[in-house]
Coordinates of C-alpha atoms in Angstrom, one line a residue:
M28 CA 75.2 207.4 58.6
S29 CA 72.8 204.6 59.7
E30 CA 74.0 201.4 61.4
K31 CA 72.9 199.5 58.3
D32 CA 75.0 201.8 56.0
L33 CA 78.0 201.3 58.3
G34 CA 77.7 197.5 58.1
W35 CA 77.3 197.7 54.4
D36 CA 80.3 199.9 54.0
F37 CA 82.4 197.8 56.3
H38 CA 81.8 194.6 54.4
L39 CA 82.4 196.3 51.0
R40 CA 85.8 197.7 52.3
K41 CA 86.6 194.2 53.5
L42 CA 86.2 192.8 50.0
S43 CA 88.2 195.6 48.5
V44 CA 91.1 195.3 51.0
S45 CA 91.2 191.6 50.5
G46 CA 91.8 192.2 46.8
R47 CA 94.8 194.6 47.5
D48 CA 96.4 192.6 50.4
S49 CA 99.3 190.8 48.9
N50 CA 98.9 187.9 51.5
T51 CA 95.4 187.1 50.3
A52 CA 95.2 188.5 46.8
N53 CA 96.6 185.2 45.4
D54 CA 94.6 183.1 47.8
P55 CA 91.5 184.9 48.9
A56 CA 90.1 181.9 50.8
S57 CA 93.0 182.1 53.3
D58 CA 91.2 185.1 54.9
P59 CA 88.5 183.5 57.1
S60 CA 86.6 186.7 57.4
L61 CA 85.9 187.0 53.7
L62 CA 83.2 184.3 53.5
P63 CA 81.0 186.0 56.2
S64 CA 81.3 189.3 54.4
V65 CA 80.2 187.8 51.1
K66 CA 77.2 186.2 52.8
K67 CA 76.3 189.4 54.7
L68 CA 76.4 191.5 51.5
H69 CA 74.3 188.9 49.7
A70 CA 71.7 189.1 52.4
L71 CA 71.7 192.9 52.4
C72 CA 71.3 193.0 48.6
K73 CA 68.2 190.8 49.0
T74 CA 66.6 193.0 51.7
E75 CA 67.5 196.4 50.1
N76 CA 66.4 195.4 46.6
S77 CA 68.7 198.0 45.1
E78 CA 70.3 197.4 41.7
D79 CA 73.0 200.0 42.4
L80 CA 74.1 198.2 45.5
V81 CA 74.0 194.8 43.7
A82 CA 76.3 196.2 41.0
R83 CA 78.8 197.5 43.6
V84 CA 78.9 194.1 45.3
Y85 CA 79.1 192.2 42.1
T86 CA 82.3 194.1 41.1
S87 CA 84.0 193.0 44.3
V88 CA 82.8 189.4 44.5
N89 CA 83.6 188.8 40.9
K90 CA 87.2 189.9 41.4
I91 CA 87.5 187.5 44.3
F92 CA 86.0 184.6 42.4
Q93 CA 88.4 185.1 39.5
R94 CA 91.4 185.3 41.9
A95 CA 90.3 182.3 43.8
A96 CA 89.7 180.3 40.7
A97 CA 93.2 181.2 39.4
S98 CA 94.9 180.2 42.6
L99 CA 93.2 176.8 43.1
S100 CA 96.1 174.7 42.0
Q101 CA 98.5 176.4 44.4
S102 CA 96.0 177.1 47.3
R103 CA 96.5 175.3 50.6
T104 CA 93.1 176.4 51.8
S105 CA 89.6 175.1 50.9
N106 CA 87.9 177.4 48.4
G107 CA 84.7 175.5 48.1
L108 CA 82.5 177.4 50.6
L109 CA 83.7 180.8 49.4
L110 CA 83.1 179.9 45.7
L111 CA 79.6 178.5 46.5
A112 CA 78.6 181.7 48.3
I113 CA 79.7 183.7 45.2
L114 CA 77.9 181.4 42.9
Q115 CA 74.8 181.8 44.9
F116 CA 75.2 185.6 44.4
Y117 CA 75.5 185.0 40.6
L118 CA 72.4 182.9 40.4
D119 CA 70.3 185.4 42.5
F120 CA 71.4 188.6 40.8
G121 CA 72.9 187.5 37.5
E122 CA 70.1 189.0 35.5
I123 CA 70.6 192.4 37.1
V124 CA 74.3 192.6 36.4
L125 CA 74.0 190.6 33.1
H126 CA 76.3 187.8 34.4
D127 CA 76.2 184.4 32.7
A128 CA 76.8 181.9 35.6
D129 CA 77.5 178.9 33.3
P130 CA 81.2 179.4 32.9
S131 CA 81.6 180.1 36.7
L132 CA 79.7 177.0 37.6
R133 CA 81.8 174.9 35.3
T134 CA 85.0 176.4 36.8
F135 CA 83.7 175.5 40.2
F136 CA 83.1 171.8 39.2
R137 CA 86.3 171.4 37.1
S138 CA 88.8 173.3 39.3
C139 CA 87.4 173.3 42.8
L140 CA 85.0 170.4 43.4
S141 CA 87.4 168.0 41.6
R142 CA 89.9 168.8 44.3
E143 CA 87.6 169.1 47.3
F144 CA 84.9 166.4 46.7
A145 CA 86.4 164.4 49.5
D146 CA 85.9 167.2 52.0
P147 CA 82.7 166.4 53.8
V148 CA 81.9 170.0 54.6
V149 CA 82.3 171.1 50.9
A150 CA 80.4 168.0 49.8
E151 CA 77.5 168.8 52.0
A152 CA 77.4 172.5 51.0
T153 CA 77.6 171.6 47.3
L154 CA 74.6 169.2 47.6
E155 CA 72.6 171.9 49.5
F156 CA 73.5 174.4 46.9
L157 CA 72.3 172.1 44.1
I158 CA 69.0 171.3 45.9
N159 CA 68.3 175.0 46.8
N160 CA 68.9 176.0 43.1
K161 CA 67.6 172.8 41.4
K162 CA 64.8 174.5 39.5
K163 CA 67.0 177.4 38.3
L164 CA 69.8 175.0 37.3
L165 CA 67.5 172.7 35.4
T166 CA 65.9 175.6 33.6
S167 CA 68.9 177.8 32.8
F168 CA 71.7 175.2 32.7
P169 CA 70.0 171.9 31.9
N170 CA 73.2 170.2 30.7
L171 CA 75.4 171.2 33.6
L172 CA 74.7 168.5 36.2
P173 CA 74.3 165.7 33.7
Q174 CA 77.7 166.6 32.3
F175 CA 79.4 166.4 35.8
F176 CA 77.5 163.4 37.2
P177 CA 80.8 161.3 37.4
L178 CA 82.3 163.9 39.7
L179 CA 79.1 164.1 41.8
L180 CA 79.1 160.3 42.1
K181 CA 82.7 160.5 43.4
L182 CA 81.3 162.9 46.0
I183 CA 78.7 160.5 47.3
A184 CA 81.0 157.4 46.9
W185 CA 83.6 159.0 49.2
N186 CA 81.2 160.5 51.8
G187 CA 78.7 157.7 51.9
E188 CA 75.5 157.4 53.8
R189 CA 76.1 160.6 55.7
L190 CA 75.0 162.5 52.7
E191 CA 72.5 160.0 51.3
K192 CA 69.4 162.0 51.9
L193 CA 70.8 165.1 50.3
F194 CA 72.2 163.2 47.4
L195 CA 68.9 161.3 46.7
N196 CA 67.2 164.7 46.6
A197 CA 69.6 166.1 44.1
F198 CA 70.1 162.9 42.1
P199 CA 67.1 163.3 39.7
A200 CA 68.7 166.4 38.3
L201 CA 71.7 164.3 37.1
I202 CA 69.4 162.4 34.6
S203 CA 68.9 163.9 31.1
P204 CA 68.8 162.4 27.6
G205 CA 72.5 162.8 27.4
S206 CA 73.4 161.2 30.7
F207 CA 70.7 158.6 31.0
L208 CA 72.6 155.7 29.4
P209 CA 76.1 156.3 30.7
L210 CA 74.8 156.9 34.2
F211 CA 73.6 153.3 34.5
P212 CA 77.0 151.6 34.4
S213 CA 78.4 154.3 36.6
L214 CA 75.8 153.6 39.2
V215 CA 76.3 149.8 39.1
D216 CA 80.1 150.4 39.4
L217 CA 80.0 152.7 42.4
P218 CA 81.7 150.0 44.6
I219 CA 84.5 149.8 42.1
L220 CA 84.8 153.6 42.1
V221 CA 85.3 153.5 45.9
V222 CA 88.0 150.9 45.5
A223 CA 89.8 153.0 42.9
L224 CA 89.6 156.2 45.1
E225 CA 90.9 154.3 48.1
K226 CA 93.8 153.0 46.1
V227 CA 94.6 156.6 45.0
E228 CA 94.5 157.8 48.6
K229 CA 96.7 155.0 49.8
S230 CA 99.3 155.7 47.1
S231 CA 99.3 159.5 46.9
G232 CA 97.9 160.7 50.3
P233 CA 94.7 162.4 51.3
L234 CA 92.4 163.2 48.4
I235 CA 91.3 166.6 49.8
G236 CA 93.2 169.4 48.1
S237 CA 94.7 167.1 45.4
S238 CA 93.5 166.7 41.9
I239 CA 93.3 163.2 40.6
A240 CA 93.6 164.7 37.1
S241 CA 97.0 166.1 37.9
I242 CA 98.1 162.7 39.4
Q243 CA 97.1 161.0 36.2
K244 CA 99.1 163.5 34.1
N245 CA 102.3 163.2 36.2
T246 CA 105.3 162.9 33.9
A247 CA 106.9 160.4 36.3
P248 CA 103.9 158.3 37.4
K249 CA 105.5 156.2 40.1
M250 CA 102.3 156.4 42.1
L251 CA 100.2 155.3 39.2
L252 CA 102.6 152.4 38.6
A253 CA 102.3 151.3 42.2
L254 CA 98.5 151.7 42.1
M255 CA 98.2 149.5 39.0
D256 CA 100.4 146.9 40.5
E257 CA 98.6 146.7 43.8
A258 CA 95.0 147.2 42.6
Y259 CA 95.1 145.1 39.4
T260 CA 97.7 142.4 39.9
G261 CA 97.8 142.0 43.7
S262 CA 101.6 142.7 43.8
T263 CA 103.5 145.7 45.0
I264 CA 105.9 148.0 43.2
E265 CA 108.9 146.3 44.9
D266 CA 107.8 142.9 43.4
G267 CA 108.4 144.2 39.9
V268 CA 111.9 145.6 40.4
G269 CA 114.2 144.3 37.7
D270 CA 111.3 142.7 35.8
S271 CA 111.4 143.5 32.1
E272 CA 107.6 143.7 32.1
Y273 CA 107.8 146.9 34.2
E274 CA 110.7 148.3 32.2
D275 CA 108.3 148.2 29.3
N276 CA 105.3 150.6 29.7
S277 CA 103.0 148.2 27.9
A278 CA 101.7 146.9 31.2
I279 CA 100.6 150.4 32.3
D280 CA 99.1 151.2 28.9
V281 CA 96.7 148.3 29.2
A282 CA 95.5 149.2 32.6
D283 CA 95.6 153.0 32.4
P284 CA 92.4 153.5 30.2
L285 CA 90.4 151.6 32.8
F286 CA 91.8 153.7 35.6
L287 CA 91.1 156.9 33.8
E288 CA 87.5 155.8 33.0
L289 CA 86.7 155.0 36.6
L290 CA 88.0 158.3 37.9
K291 CA 86.8 160.8 35.3
D292 CA 85.0 164.0 36.3
E293 CA 82.8 164.6 33.3
N294 CA 80.4 162.6 31.2
D295 CA 81.8 161.8 27.8
G296 CA 79.4 159.1 26.8
I297 CA 79.6 155.3 27.3
A298 CA 83.1 154.0 27.2
E299 CA 84.0 150.4 26.5
R300 CA 85.0 149.0 29.9
P301 CA 87.1 145.8 29.8
W302 CA 85.2 144.0 32.5
S303 CA 86.1 140.6 31.2
S304 CA 89.8 141.4 31.2
P305 CA 92.2 139.8 33.6
V306 CA 92.9 143.3 35.0
M307 CA 89.3 143.8 36.1
T308 CA 89.1 140.2 37.4
A309 CA 92.2 140.8 39.6
I310 CA 90.9 144.1 41.1
L311 CA 87.5 142.5 41.9
Q312 CA 89.1 139.4 43.4
T313 CA 91.5 141.5 45.5
S314 CA 88.6 143.7 46.8
V315 CA 86.4 140.8 47.7
N316 CA 89.1 138.9 49.5
S317 CA 90.1 141.9 51.6
P318 CA 88.1 143.3 54.5
Y319 CA 85.6 145.9 53.3
S320 CA 86.2 149.5 54.3
D321 CA 83.4 151.5 55.9
K322 CA 83.1 153.5 52.6
L323 CA 82.8 150.4 50.6
K324 CA 80.1 148.9 52.9
A325 CA 78.2 152.2 52.8
V326 CA 78.2 152.2 48.9
L327 CA 77.2 148.6 48.7
S328 CA 74.1 149.5 50.7
L329 CA 73.4 152.8 48.9
T330 CA 73.7 151.7 45.3
P331 CA 70.5 149.6 45.2
R332 CA 68.5 152.6 46.5
L333 CA 70.0 154.8 43.8
L334 CA 69.0 152.3 41.2
D335 CA 65.5 152.4 42.6
V336 CA 65.3 156.1 41.9
Y337 CA 67.0 155.8 38.5
F338 CA 64.6 153.1 37.3
S339 CA 61.5 154.9 38.8
I340 CA 62.5 158.1 36.9
A341 CA 63.1 156.0 33.7
L342 CA 59.6 154.5 33.8
Q343 CA 57.9 157.8 34.4
T344 CA 59.7 160.4 32.3
V345 CA 62.3 158.8 29.9
N346 CA 61.2 158.2 26.3
N347 CA 60.9 154.8 24.9
S348 CA 63.9 155.1 22.6
L349 CA 66.3 155.5 25.5
I350 CA 64.7 152.8 27.6
C351 CA 64.9 150.4 24.6
A352 CA 68.6 151.3 24.3
L353 CA 69.1 150.7 28.0
I354 CA 67.8 147.2 28.0
P355 CA 70.8 145.7 26.1
L356 CA 73.1 147.4 28.7
L357 CA 71.2 145.8 31.5
M358 CA 71.6 142.4 29.8
S359 CA 75.3 142.9 29.3
R360 CA 75.9 144.0 32.8
Y361 CA 73.7 141.4 34.5
A362 CA 76.6 139.0 34.9
T363 CA 79.3 141.6 35.5
I364 CA 78.6 143.2 38.9
F365 CA 80.8 143.7 41.9
P366 CA 80.9 140.2 43.3
D367 CA 79.4 140.7 46.8
K368 CA 76.6 138.2 47.3
I369 CA 74.1 140.5 48.9
F370 CA 74.9 143.5 46.6
S371 CA 74.8 141.4 43.4
Y372 CA 71.5 139.9 44.4
E373 CA 69.9 143.3 45.2
V374 CA 71.2 144.8 41.9
R375 CA 70.2 141.9 39.7
K376 CA 66.8 141.8 41.2
R377 CA 66.2 145.4 40.3
L378 CA 67.6 144.9 36.8
L379 CA 65.2 142.0 36.1
E380 CA 62.2 143.9 37.6
F381 CA 62.9 146.9 35.4
M382 CA 63.4 144.8 32.3
L383 CA 60.2 142.8 32.8
S384 CA 58.3 146.0 33.6
T385 CA 59.4 147.6 30.4
F386 CA 58.4 144.5 28.4
Q387 CA 55.0 144.6 30.1
C388 CA 54.5 148.3 29.2
S389 CA 56.0 147.9 25.7
P390 CA 55.9 144.3 24.4
N391 CA 57.2 145.4 21.0
F392 CA 60.6 145.9 22.7
I393 CA 61.1 142.1 22.6
A394 CA 60.8 142.2 18.8
L395 CA 63.1 145.3 18.5
L396 CA 65.7 143.7 20.7
K397 CA 65.5 140.2 19.3
K398 CA 69.2 140.1 18.4
P399 CA 70.6 140.8 22.0
I400 CA 67.9 138.6 23.4
M401 CA 68.9 135.7 21.1
D402 CA 72.5 136.3 22.1
R403 CA 71.7 136.0 25.7
L404 CA 69.8 132.8 25.0
G405 CA 72.9 131.5 23.4
E406 CA 74.9 132.2 26.6
A407 CA 72.4 130.4 28.8
Y408 CA 74.8 127.8 30.1
D409 CA 77.9 130.0 30.5
S410 CA 77.2 130.5 34.2
P411 CA 74.3 130.2 36.6
V412 CA 73.7 133.9 36.5
K413 CA 73.4 133.9 32.7
T414 CA 71.1 130.9 33.0
E415 CA 68.8 132.9 35.2
L416 CA 68.7 135.8 32.8
A417 CA 68.0 133.5 29.8
L418 CA 65.2 131.9 31.9
Q419 CA 63.5 135.3 32.5
L420 CA 63.9 136.2 28.9
C421 CA 62.2 133.0 27.8
W422 CA 59.3 133.8 30.1
A423 CA 59.0 137.3 28.6
I424 CA 59.1 136.0 25.0
G425 CA 56.3 133.6 25.7
E426 CA 54.2 135.9 27.9
H427 CA 54.3 138.8 25.3
G428 CA 54.2 136.7 22.2
G429 CA 57.6 137.7 20.9
G430 CA 56.5 141.3 20.6
G431 CA 52.9 141.0 19.7
G432 CA 50.8 139.9 16.7
S433 CA 52.3 142.5 14.4
H434 CA 55.8 141.1 14.7
K435 CA 55.4 137.7 13.1
D436 CA 58.9 137.6 11.5
E437 CA 60.6 138.5 14.8
A438 CA 58.5 136.0 16.7
R439 CA 59.5 133.3 14.2
E440 CA 63.2 134.0 14.7
L441 CA 62.8 134.0 18.5
F442 CA 60.9 130.7 18.2
E443 CA 63.8 129.2 16.2
S444 CA 66.2 130.3 19.0
L445 CA 64.0 128.6 21.5
E446 CA 63.9 125.5 19.4
L447 CA 67.7 125.4 19.1
L448 CA 68.1 125.9 22.8
L449 CA 65.7 123.0 23.4
Y450 CA 67.3 120.6 20.9
E451 CA 70.9 121.3 21.9
N452 CA 70.2 120.6 25.6
L453 CA 67.4 118.0 25.5
S454 CA 69.7 115.1 26.1
S455 CA 71.5 116.7 29.1
S456 CA 68.4 117.8 31.0
R457 CA 67.7 114.5 32.8
V458 CA 67.9 115.0 36.6
G459 CA 66.2 112.7 39.1
M460 CA 64.1 115.2 40.9
T461 CA 62.8 112.6 43.4
Q462 CA 66.4 111.9 44.5
E463 CA 67.9 113.5 47.6
V464 CA 69.4 116.9 47.0
S465 CA 73.1 116.6 46.1
L466 CA 75.8 119.2 46.5
D467 CA 77.6 118.0 43.5
K468 CA 78.3 120.8 41.0
D469 CA 77.4 118.7 38.0
T470 CA 74.0 117.8 39.6
Y471 CA 73.3 121.4 40.3
R472 CA 74.2 122.4 36.7
R473 CA 71.9 119.7 35.3
S474 CA 69.1 120.8 37.6
S475 CA 69.6 124.4 36.5
Q476 CA 69.4 123.2 32.8
S477 CA 66.2 121.3 33.5
R478 CA 64.6 124.4 35.1
L479 CA 65.5 126.5 32.1
L480 CA 64.1 123.9 29.7
C481 CA 60.8 123.9 31.5
F482 CA 60.6 127.6 30.7
V483 CA 61.7 127.0 27.2
V484 CA 59.0 124.5 26.6
T485 CA 56.4 126.8 28.1
A486 CA 57.7 129.7 26.0
I487 CA 57.4 127.6 22.8
A488 CA 53.8 126.7 23.6
K489 CA 52.8 130.2 24.5
L490 CA 54.5 131.7 21.5
A491 CA 52.7 129.2 19.2
T492 CA 49.4 130.2 20.9
H493 CA 50.1 133.9 20.1
H494 CA 51.1 133.1 16.5
R495 CA 49.0 130.1 15.3
E496 CA 51.2 129.6 12.2
L497 CA 53.8 128.3 14.6
I498 CA 51.6 125.6 16.1
P499 CA 52.7 122.8 13.8
R500 CA 56.4 123.5 14.6
A501 CA 55.5 123.7 18.3
R502 CA 53.8 120.3 18.2
V503 CA 56.9 118.8 16.5
S504 CA 59.2 120.3 19.2
L505 CA 57.0 119.3 22.1
G506 CA 56.5 115.9 20.6
K507 CA 60.2 115.2 20.5
V508 CA 60.3 116.0 24.2
A509 CA 57.3 113.9 25.0
R510 CA 58.7 110.9 23.1
S511 CA 62.1 111.3 24.8
R512 CA 62.7 109.1 27.8
I513 CA 66.0 110.6 28.8
S514 CA 64.8 114.1 29.6
D515 CA 64.0 115.3 33.0
A516 CA 60.5 114.2 34.3
R517 CA 59.4 117.9 34.7
V518 CA 60.4 118.8 31.2
W519 CA 58.7 115.6 29.8
R520 CA 55.6 116.2 31.8
R521 CA 55.2 119.8 30.8
A522 CA 55.6 119.0 27.1
C523 CA 52.9 116.3 27.4
D524 CA 50.6 118.8 29.2
F525 CA 50.9 121.4 26.5
L526 CA 50.5 118.9 23.7
G527 CA 47.2 117.8 25.2
L528 CA 46.1 121.3 25.8
M529 CA 46.7 122.3 22.2
K530 CA 43.9 119.8 21.2
D531 CA 41.4 122.2 22.7
P532 CA 42.1 125.6 21.1
A533 CA 39.7 127.6 23.2
I534 CA 41.1 126.5 26.6
C535 CA 44.6 126.6 25.2
S536 CA 44.1 130.2 24.1
S537 CA 42.7 131.2 27.4
I538 CA 45.5 129.7 29.5
L539 CA 48.5 130.1 27.2
G540 CA 47.4 133.2 25.3
P541 CA 48.0 136.8 26.1
S542 CA 47.1 137.8 29.7
R543 CA 45.5 140.9 28.1
P544 CA 44.4 141.8 24.6
T545 CA 47.2 143.2 22.4
Q546 CA 46.8 146.9 21.9
G547 CA 44.2 147.6 19.2
T548 CA 42.7 144.1 19.2
A549 CA 39.7 142.7 20.9
Q550 CA 39.5 139.7 23.2
K551 CA 39.4 136.5 21.1
V552 CA 36.1 134.6 21.0
G553 CA 36.0 131.7 23.4
S554 CA 38.9 133.2 25.6
I555 CA 38.5 133.7 29.3
N556 CA 39.5 137.1 30.7
W557 CA 41.4 136.0 33.8
S558 CA 41.6 139.5 35.1
E559 CA 37.8 139.3 35.8
G560 CA 38.4 136.3 38.2
S561 CA 37.4 138.4 41.2
K562 CA 34.0 138.9 39.7
K563 CA 33.5 135.4 38.4
M564 CA 34.5 133.2 41.3
I565 CA 33.0 129.9 40.2
A566 CA 33.3 128.1 36.9
H567 CA 33.0 124.5 35.7
I568 CA 36.3 123.2 34.3
P569 CA 36.8 119.5 33.3
F570 CA 38.5 117.9 36.3
Y571 CA 40.8 115.7 34.2
I572 CA 42.5 118.9 32.9
L573 CA 43.3 120.1 36.5
G574 CA 43.6 116.8 38.3
E575 CA 46.2 115.1 36.2
Q576 CA 44.0 112.0 35.7
E577 CA 42.5 110.2 32.8
G578 CA 38.9 109.1 32.9
E579 CA 35.4 110.4 32.3
A580 CA 35.2 114.2 32.3
Y581 CA 33.2 115.5 35.1
C582 CA 33.0 119.1 36.5
V583 CA 34.0 120.5 39.8
P584 CA 33.7 124.1 41.1
V585 CA 37.0 126.0 40.9
D586 CA 38.1 129.3 42.4
I587 CA 38.9 131.1 39.1
H588 CA 40.6 134.0 40.9
S589 CA 43.1 131.8 42.6
Y590 CA 43.5 129.7 39.5
A591 CA 44.0 132.7 37.2
S592 CA 46.8 134.1 39.5
H593 CA 48.8 130.9 38.9
A594 CA 47.7 130.0 35.4
H595 CA 51.1 130.7 33.9
V596 CA 52.9 128.2 36.2
L597 CA 50.4 125.4 36.6
H598 CA 51.4 121.9 35.4
L599 CA 48.3 121.0 33.5
G600 CA 47.8 117.3 33.5
V601 CA 46.3 116.7 30.1
P602 CA 46.8 113.1 28.9
L603 CA 48.1 112.3 25.5
R604 CA 45.5 110.5 23.4

């Protein structure tokens, strides 16, 4: 018998003996020599290319897989590496032995990885397995990874930047039509997931080898009670002794759904998360006021990069229906983000960039989403963060004409919302912008209102330029601002500028009209195509329009390229006549 045959026979006997040994039959992973034998036989099957040998090996490794899967709840040994090696055998030779790997893969995720995701060795091996088999998994089991993305997010949340490169490589496979929408809030909430996992570890011991699902189903959930107390109310279990509130399970019932949602393993759609509830406020406040753990610091840094990949894939491959459905989620989550200053800034910046990019690519989204947009405009003064979102939405409404020329009804409704926002807050927008900067909160609030109203006035003028039937109403609105002496100087000045500009329709259309022709329409006669500024560097424009002065109109050479790049923010000094 050749040396190769001897090696082959030795490893096969090893698998067979392992199945009969009473010490390892109920816990195959407890035999450390079993994993090398499985890998060796796998390699021999590849080199020999013999279906008969593959069938013989399959019989043995399949028995080991089934025994290992059945013993996971009682096993004290890590089974992850052994099961991954057998899963690789299934994927490589499943067609030869007619083995459907889907149930085995799901067993691994549900029964093994859910217990061992905190083990850095198993986590790294799992990501390498997913990357090496990405094409096969996406082709043969397209719904597998999107279904278990919450579990895989726990894997990266707990192991941090050490596995970032591997996870970013595997991450695109988690995105599918069924996971695209629920994946977004899970990504934004990665820091809160870390906080929840750390609380579980603190209350129940190391996460490796224990199932969070079994902890949640404990018939005497003392750990869960302590966790809810400490994480959500800031107190400890001892603080509640003798308190009737804790004798009644209602306090746990309120918090428990949130806890279960954060720590779930499988994607079951978008759940309603009570982010505005006192429970969530408490856990966020407790987390921010406590020193950050290394895991939390790593996730705060990692999450914006994951969002970059998510949004990049969305713009390239996801259909418009899903993107349109995502935008209201972005709006609703814009003000509810883990309250770390740097993290919230980085995340909100990406949300705005993606939202404005989608409006640029598909202006009709503004018309389709007029209801959530109008709702956000109505919340403009609830907080500085919501003011900033409303400001950006005002800009998008004006820039893209409320969805385009074919959406006149929606544009009119958006125009009415802008009018309402203007009229309701006109009297409170006066801020002395020439005064020294004050740290007074009321002064800051009024300054923020004034900045928003500048964008509202601009949006009204631009929207009326897109839809000329709105011009009479726009003149009335801007005229009220121009006649008001109690409004902020910036708001008053901008309204005067736009009123004067509207008296010259050609220039008004060029400056306030669409930056590019609406799809299917030609450039309007008399309009200037600002995108050609680099080819037409010099033009004669009446100086009194640009110089904020009255007097005889005379011409001066102007750099059109520079002017065009700032046309949407210039304060055009057109006098009222």
